[in-house]
CSV table of C-alpha atoms in Angstrom, one decimal:
chain,number,residue,atom,x,y,z
A,334,MET,CA,-6.3,-9.8,-8.9
A,335,LYS,CA,-7.2,-6.3,-9.9
A,336,LEU,CA,-5.3,-3.2,-8.8
A,337,SER,CA,-6.5,0.4,-9.1
A,338,PHE,CA,-4.1,3.2,-10.1
A,339,THR,CA,-4.0,6.9,-11.0
A,340,LYS,CA,-1.7,8.1,-13.8
A,341,MET,CA,-0.3,11.5,-12.9
A,342,HIS,CA,2.6,13.7,-14.2
A,343,GLY,CA,4.7,16.6,-13.1
A,344,CYS,CA,6.0,18.5,-16.2
A,345,GLY,CA,5.5,15.4,-18.3
A,346,ASN,CA,7.4,13.1,-15.9
A,347,SER,CA,4.6,10.5,-15.6
A,348,TYR,CA,4.1,7.7,-13.1
A,349,LEU,CA,1.3,5.3,-12.1
A,350,TYR,CA,0.3,5.8,-8.5
A,351,PHE,CA,-1.0,3.0,-6.3
A,352,ASN,CA,-2.9,3.8,-3.1
A,353,CYS,CA,-1.4,1.2,-0.7
A,354,PHE,CA,-3.6,2.5,2.1
A,355,GLU,CA,-6.4,0.5,0.4
A,356,GLN,CA,-4.6,-2.3,-1.5
A,357,SER,CA,-1.4,-4.3,-1.5
A,358,VAL,CA,0.9,-4.3,-4.6
A,359,PRO,CA,2.9,-7.5,-5.0
A,360,ASN,CA,6.3,-7.6,-6.8
A,361,PRO,CA,6.4,-3.9,-7.7
A,362,GLU,CA,9.7,-4.3,-9.5
A,363,ALA,CA,8.2,-6.6,-12.1
A,364,LEU,CA,4.9,-4.6,-12.2
A,365,SER,CA,6.8,-1.4,-13.0
A,366,ILE,CA,8.6,-3.0,-15.9
A,367,ARG,CA,5.3,-4.4,-17.3
A,368,LEU,CA,3.1,-1.3,-16.9
A,369,SER,CA,5.7,1.3,-17.9
A,370,ASP,CA,5.9,-0.2,-21.4
A,371,LEU,CA,4.2,2.0,-23.9
A,372,HIS,CA,3.1,-0.7,-26.2
A,373,PHE,CA,2.3,-3.6,-23.9
A,374,GLY,CA,1.5,-1.8,-20.7
A,375,VAL,CA,0.1,1.6,-19.7
A,376,GLY,CA,3.1,3.7,-20.6
A,377,SER,CA,5.0,5.7,-17.8
A,378,ASP,CA,8.4,6.4,-16.3
A,379,GLY,CA,7.6,3.9,-13.6
A,380,ILE,CA,5.2,3.3,-10.7
A,381,ILE,CA,5.0,5.0,-7.2
A,382,LEU,CA,3.4,3.4,-4.2
A,383,ILE,CA,1.7,5.6,-1.7
A,384,SER,CA,1.7,3.8,1.7
A,385,PRO,CA,1.2,4.5,5.4
A,386,SER,CA,4.1,6.0,7.4
A,387,ASP,CA,4.7,6.2,11.1
A,388,ARG,CA,6.6,9.5,10.7
A,389,ALA,CA,4.8,11.4,7.9
A,390,ASP,CA,1.4,11.7,6.2
A,391,ALA,CA,2.4,9.0,3.7
A,392,GLN,CA,5.4,7.1,2.4
A,393,MET,CA,6.3,7.0,-1.3
A,394,ARG,CA,8.3,4.2,-3.0
A,395,ILE,CA,9.5,4.8,-6.5
A,396,PHE,CA,10.2,2.0,-9.1
A,397,ASN,CA,11.7,3.0,-12.4
A,398,ALA,CA,10.8,1.7,-15.8
A,399,ASP,CA,13.5,-1.0,-15.5
A,400,GLY,CA,12.2,-2.2,-12.1
A,401,SER,CA,15.0,-0.6,-10.1
A,402,GLU,CA,14.0,1.3,-7.0
A,403,GLY,CA,14.7,5.1,-6.8
A,404,LYS,CA,15.4,7.0,-3.6
A,405,MET,CA,13.7,10.3,-4.5
A,406,CYS,CA,11.6,11.9,-7.3
A,407,GLY,CA,10.9,15.6,-7.2
A,408,ASN,CA,8.1,15.5,-9.8
A,409,GLY,CA,6.7,12.4,-8.2
A,410,ILE,CA,6.5,13.8,-4.7
A,411,ARG,CA,4.4,16.8,-5.9
A,412,CYS,CA,2.0,14.3,-7.5
A,413,VAL,CA,1.9,12.4,-4.2
A,414,GLY,CA,1.0,15.7,-2.4
A,415,LYS,CA,-1.8,16.3,-4.9
A,416,TYR,CA,-3.1,12.8,-4.6
A,417,LEU,CA,-3.2,13.1,-0.8
A,418,TYR,CA,-4.9,16.4,-0.8
A,419,ASP,CA,-7.4,15.9,-3.7
A,420,ASN,CA,-8.5,12.6,-2.2
A,421,GLY,CA,-9.1,14.0,1.2
A,422,MET,CA,-6.4,12.0,2.9
A,423,VAL,CA,-4.9,15.0,4.7
A,424,GLY,CA,-8.1,17.0,5.3
A,425,ASN,CA,-7.7,20.7,4.4
A,426,ARG,CA,-4.1,20.9,5.5
A,427,THR,CA,-1.8,22.6,2.9
A,428,THR,CA,1.4,21.5,4.6
A,429,VAL,CA,2.0,17.8,3.9
A,430,THR,CA,4.9,15.5,4.8
A,431,VAL,CA,6.1,12.6,2.7
A,432,ASP,CA,8.5,9.8,3.8
A,433,THR,CA,11.1,8.9,1.1
A,434,LEU,CA,14.3,6.8,1.1
A,435,SER,CA,16.0,10.2,1.2
A,436,GLY,CA,14.2,11.3,4.3
A,437,VAL,CA,10.9,13.1,5.1
A,438,LYS,CA,10.1,16.0,2.8
A,439,THR,CA,7.8,18.8,3.5
A,440,LEU,CA,5.4,20.2,0.8
A,441,GLU,CA,3.6,23.5,0.9
A,442,LEU,CA,0.5,23.3,-1.4
A,443,THR,CA,-1.3,25.9,-3.3
A,444,VAL,CA,-5.0,25.0,-3.7
A,445,GLN,CA,-7.7,26.3,-5.9
A,446,ASP,CA,-11.4,25.1,-6.0
A,447,GLY,CA,-10.5,22.2,-3.7
A,448,LYS,CA,-7.7,20.8,-5.8
A,449,MET,CA,-3.9,21.2,-5.5
A,450,GLN,CA,-2.4,23.3,-8.2
A,451,THR,CA,1.3,23.7,-7.3
A,452,ALA,CA,3.6,22.5,-4.5
A,453,ARG,CA,6.8,24.0,-3.1
A,454,VAL,CA,8.9,21.2,-1.8
A,455,ASP,CA,11.7,21.4,0.7
A,456,MET,CA,14.1,19.0,-1.0
A,457,GLY,CA,16.8,19.1,1.7
A,458,ALA,CA,20.4,20.1,1.5
A,459,ALA,CA,22.4,19.5,-1.6
A,460,VAL,CA,25.2,16.9,-1.1
A,461,LEU,CA,28.5,17.9,-2.8
A,462,LEU,CA,30.9,15.5,-1.2
A,463,PRO,CA,31.9,13.1,-4.0
A,464,GLN,CA,32.0,10.0,-1.8
A,465,LYS,CA,28.4,10.6,-0.8
A,466,ILE,CA,27.0,11.2,-4.3
A,467,PRO,CA,28.8,8.9,-5.2
A,468,VAL,CA,31.4,9.8,-7.8
A,469,LEU,CA,34.9,8.5,-7.9
A,470,TYR,CA,36.7,11.8,-7.6
A,471,GLU,CA,39.1,13.0,-5.0
A,472,GLY,CA,38.4,16.3,-3.2
A,473,ASN,CA,35.6,18.0,-1.3
A,474,SER,CA,33.5,18.6,-4.4
A,475,ALA,CA,33.3,17.8,-8.1
A,476,VAL,CA,32.6,21.2,-9.6
A,477,ASP,CA,33.5,21.9,-13.3
A,478,VAL,CA,35.8,18.9,-13.4
A,479,PRO,CA,36.7,17.0,-16.6
A,480,ILE,CA,35.1,13.7,-17.7
A,481,VAL,CA,35.9,11.9,-21.0
A,482,VAL,CA,33.0,10.4,-23.0
A,483,ASP,CA,33.3,9.3,-26.6
A,484,GLU,CA,36.9,10.8,-26.7
A,485,ARG,CA,35.4,14.2,-25.9
A,486,VAL,CA,36.2,16.1,-22.7
A,487,TYR,CA,33.1,17.5,-20.9
A,488,HIS,CA,33.1,19.4,-17.7
A,489,MET,CA,30.8,18.1,-15.0
A,490,THR,CA,29.4,19.3,-11.7
A,491,CYS,CA,28.2,16.4,-9.5
A,492,VAL,CA,25.4,16.9,-6.9
A,493,SER,CA,23.2,14.5,-4.9
A,494,MET,CA,19.6,15.5,-4.2
A,495,GLY,CA,18.9,12.2,-2.6
A,496,ASN,CA,20.0,10.6,-5.9
A,497,PRO,CA,23.1,11.2,-7.9
A,498,HIS,CA,23.3,13.8,-10.7
A,499,CYS,CA,26.0,14.9,-13.2
A,500,VAL,CA,25.3,18.4,-14.6
A,501,LEU,CA,26.9,19.5,-17.9
A,502,PHE,CA,26.8,23.1,-19.1
A,503,LEU,CA,27.1,23.1,-22.9
A,504,LYS,CA,27.5,25.7,-25.6
A,505,GLU,CA,25.8,23.7,-28.4
A,506,ASP,CA,22.0,23.6,-28.4
A,507,ILE,CA,20.9,20.6,-26.3
A,508,ASP,CA,17.9,20.1,-28.5
A,509,ASP,CA,20.4,18.8,-31.1
A,510,LEU,CA,21.9,16.1,-28.9
A,511,ASP,CA,21.4,12.4,-29.5
A,512,LEU,CA,20.6,11.5,-25.9
A,513,ALA,CA,19.7,7.9,-26.8
A,514,ARG,CA,23.3,7.4,-27.7
A,515,LEU,CA,25.0,9.8,-25.3
A,516,GLY,CA,22.9,9.2,-22.1
A,517,PRO,CA,23.8,5.6,-21.5
A,518,LYS,CA,27.5,6.3,-21.8
A,519,PHE,CA,27.3,8.8,-18.9
A,520,GLU,CA,24.9,6.6,-16.9
A,521,HIS,CA,27.3,3.6,-17.0
A,522,HIS,CA,30.6,5.5,-16.9
A,523,THR,CA,33.1,4.0,-14.5
A,524,LEU,CA,33.3,7.2,-12.4
A,525,PHE,CA,29.7,6.4,-11.1
A,526,PRO,CA,29.6,3.2,-9.1
A,527,GLU,CA,25.8,3.5,-8.7
A,528,ARG,CA,25.1,4.8,-12.2
A,529,ILE,CA,24.1,8.5,-12.6
A,530,ASN,CA,21.4,10.8,-13.8
A,531,THR,CA,22.8,13.3,-16.3
A,532,GLU,CA,21.5,16.8,-17.1
A,533,PHE,CA,22.5,18.6,-20.3
A,534,VAL,CA,22.1,22.3,-19.9
A,535,ASN,CA,22.1,25.6,-21.9
A,536,VAL,CA,22.3,28.9,-20.0
A,537,LEU,CA,19.8,31.2,-21.9
A,538,PRO,CA,20.4,35.0,-22.4
A,539,ASP,CA,17.8,35.8,-19.8
A,540,GLY,CA,19.6,33.8,-17.2
A,541,SER,CA,17.1,30.9,-17.1
A,542,LEU,CA,18.3,27.3,-17.8
A,543,LYS,CA,17.2,24.9,-20.5
A,544,MET,CA,17.8,21.2,-19.7
A,545,ARG,CA,17.4,17.7,-21.0
A,546,VAL,CA,17.8,14.7,-18.7
A,547,TRP,CA,18.9,11.1,-19.0
A,548,GLU,CA,17.7,9.3,-15.9
A,549,ARG,CA,19.3,6.1,-14.7
A,550,GLY,CA,16.8,3.2,-15.1
A,551,SER,CA,14.3,5.2,-17.2
A,552,GLY,CA,16.2,6.9,-20.1
A,553,GLU,CA,15.3,10.3,-21.3
A,554,THR,CA,12.3,11.7,-19.4
A,555,TRP,CA,10.4,15.0,-20.0
A,556,ALA,CA,11.3,16.2,-16.6
A,557,CYS,CA,13.2,15.4,-13.4
A,558,GLY,CA,12.6,17.4,-10.3
A,559,THR,CA,15.7,16.3,-8.4
A,560,GLY,CA,17.6,17.0,-11.7
A,561,ALA,CA,16.3,20.5,-11.9
A,562,CYS,CA,17.4,21.1,-8.3
A,563,ALA,CA,20.8,19.7,-9.1
A,564,VAL,CA,21.0,22.0,-12.1
A,565,GLY,CA,20.1,25.0,-10.0
A,566,VAL,CA,22.8,24.2,-7.5
A,567,ALA,CA,25.3,23.6,-10.2
A,568,ALA,CA,24.4,26.9,-11.8
A,569,VAL,CA,25.2,28.7,-8.6
A,570,LEU,CA,28.4,26.8,-8.1
A,571,ASN,CA,29.6,27.7,-11.6
A,572,GLY,CA,28.6,31.3,-11.5
A,573,HIS,CA,25.6,31.2,-13.8
A,574,ALA,CA,23.0,32.1,-11.1
A,575,ASP,CA,22.9,33.6,-7.6
A,576,LYS,CA,22.3,31.8,-4.3
A,577,ASN,CA,18.8,32.5,-2.8
A,578,SER,CA,17.5,33.6,-6.2
A,579,CYS,CA,14.5,32.0,-8.0
A,580,ILE,CA,16.0,30.1,-10.9
A,581,THR,CA,13.7,29.1,-13.8
A,582,VAL,CA,14.5,25.7,-15.3
A,583,HIS,CA,12.9,24.8,-18.6
A,584,LEU,CA,12.3,21.1,-19.1
A,585,ARG,CA,10.8,19.4,-22.1
A,586,GLY,CA,7.5,19.0,-20.2
A,587,GLY,CA,7.3,22.4,-18.5
A,588,ASP,CA,9.1,24.8,-16.1
A,589,LEU,CA,10.2,24.4,-12.5
A,590,THR,CA,11.5,27.0,-10.1
A,591,VAL,CA,14.5,26.2,-8.0
A,592,GLN,CA,15.9,28.2,-5.0
A,593,TYR,CA,19.3,27.2,-3.6
A,594,THR,CA,19.9,28.4,0.0
A,595,ASP,CA,22.6,27.7,2.6
A,596,GLU,CA,20.2,25.3,4.4
A,597,THR,CA,18.2,23.6,1.6
A,598,VAL,CA,16.9,23.6,-1.9
A,599,PHE,CA,13.3,24.5,-2.7
A,600,MET,CA,11.5,23.3,-5.8
A,601,THR,CA,8.1,24.6,-7.0
A,602,GLY,CA,6.0,23.2,-9.8
A,603,THR,CA,2.7,21.8,-10.8
A,604,ALA,CA,1.2,18.3,-10.7
A,605,THR,CA,-1.6,16.9,-12.9
A,606,THR,CA,-3.9,14.0,-12.8
A,607,VAL,CA,-4.3,12.3,-16.2
A,608,PHE,CA,-6.7,9.4,-15.6
A,609,LYS,CA,-7.7,6.6,-13.2
A,610,GLY,CA,-7.6,3.0,-14.2
A,611,GLU,CA,-7.6,-0.6,-13.2
A,612,ILE,CA,-5.3,-3.4,-14.2
A,613,GLU,CA,-5.6,-7.1,-13.7
A,614,ILE,CA,-2.4,-8.9,-12.7
C-alpha cells in the first residue's frame, strides 16, 4: 500500500501531512513513529492527517514522533491552512476553519501569487485554571510559582492553549541549556499528570522574547506555536509585555507574533511546503 504525503514546516516545526480526503491512513500512531525517525524514516516532528469535517473546512489530527496524539499544534494548523488553500480545497477564500481536538480554529490567510504566505490564527482563550491545564497546584492560576527540578528552584507560569505548557523566564542564556537532559525532567515531573510542554525564555532588551521548547512526545523542536502563545500570555501575566500588544517571539526556526487579548490569543506566522513524497507501508 502506498501513501502520498507532503512535508511542511512552520518555523522549522516539521510534520508530514496526509490528505485523508483522498486516502485512508491506517494505524497513524505506528506510522508516525516510523516516519518521524531521521535515519530510518523521513524525519519529522510527527504526522498530521487532513480529513473531512462536518463543522469546518477540514479536520486535523496530530500524532507526535512517539506516536501519541496531540490536541493542537499552532505551527501545524498554519500548514494545514496553506495545504487547503494552495491545493484549491477552499477555493479563493482567505478565511479558513480547521477542526481540532481543542475546537474549531479560524485562520485568516495572506496570499501572494496564488499561494498562502502567512496565517493569523485565532487560537482561542488561554486557560489558566490549574485543574484544566492540568497542573497539580491549588489556586485559580499558577503564575510565577516555584517548581523544584534537579534540586534547583525554578518559577513557572502554567497555561493551556489546547495543550499544557509550563513557561520559565530565565536570566541565563537559554542557548546554553542542556535541554536533552533538562526537558524530560519537566515533561515527566509529578506536578503534571498528563506530562507538559516546557518553554525556556529570555526577555531581550527590546522587549521581544527568545524561547526554546521541549515538547512532550517529541523532545526539543525548532518551534511550537501553542508554546509561543503560552509564552506571550505568561509574559503579560508576569509584567514583561502588555496585553493587546504584538509580542515577537524568537524561536530556533523563526519568529512568531502573538497578541493576548481579553477574549482570545492570536498567532501570526509563515508556513512552508518542503516537498511531496510517497511511502510504501
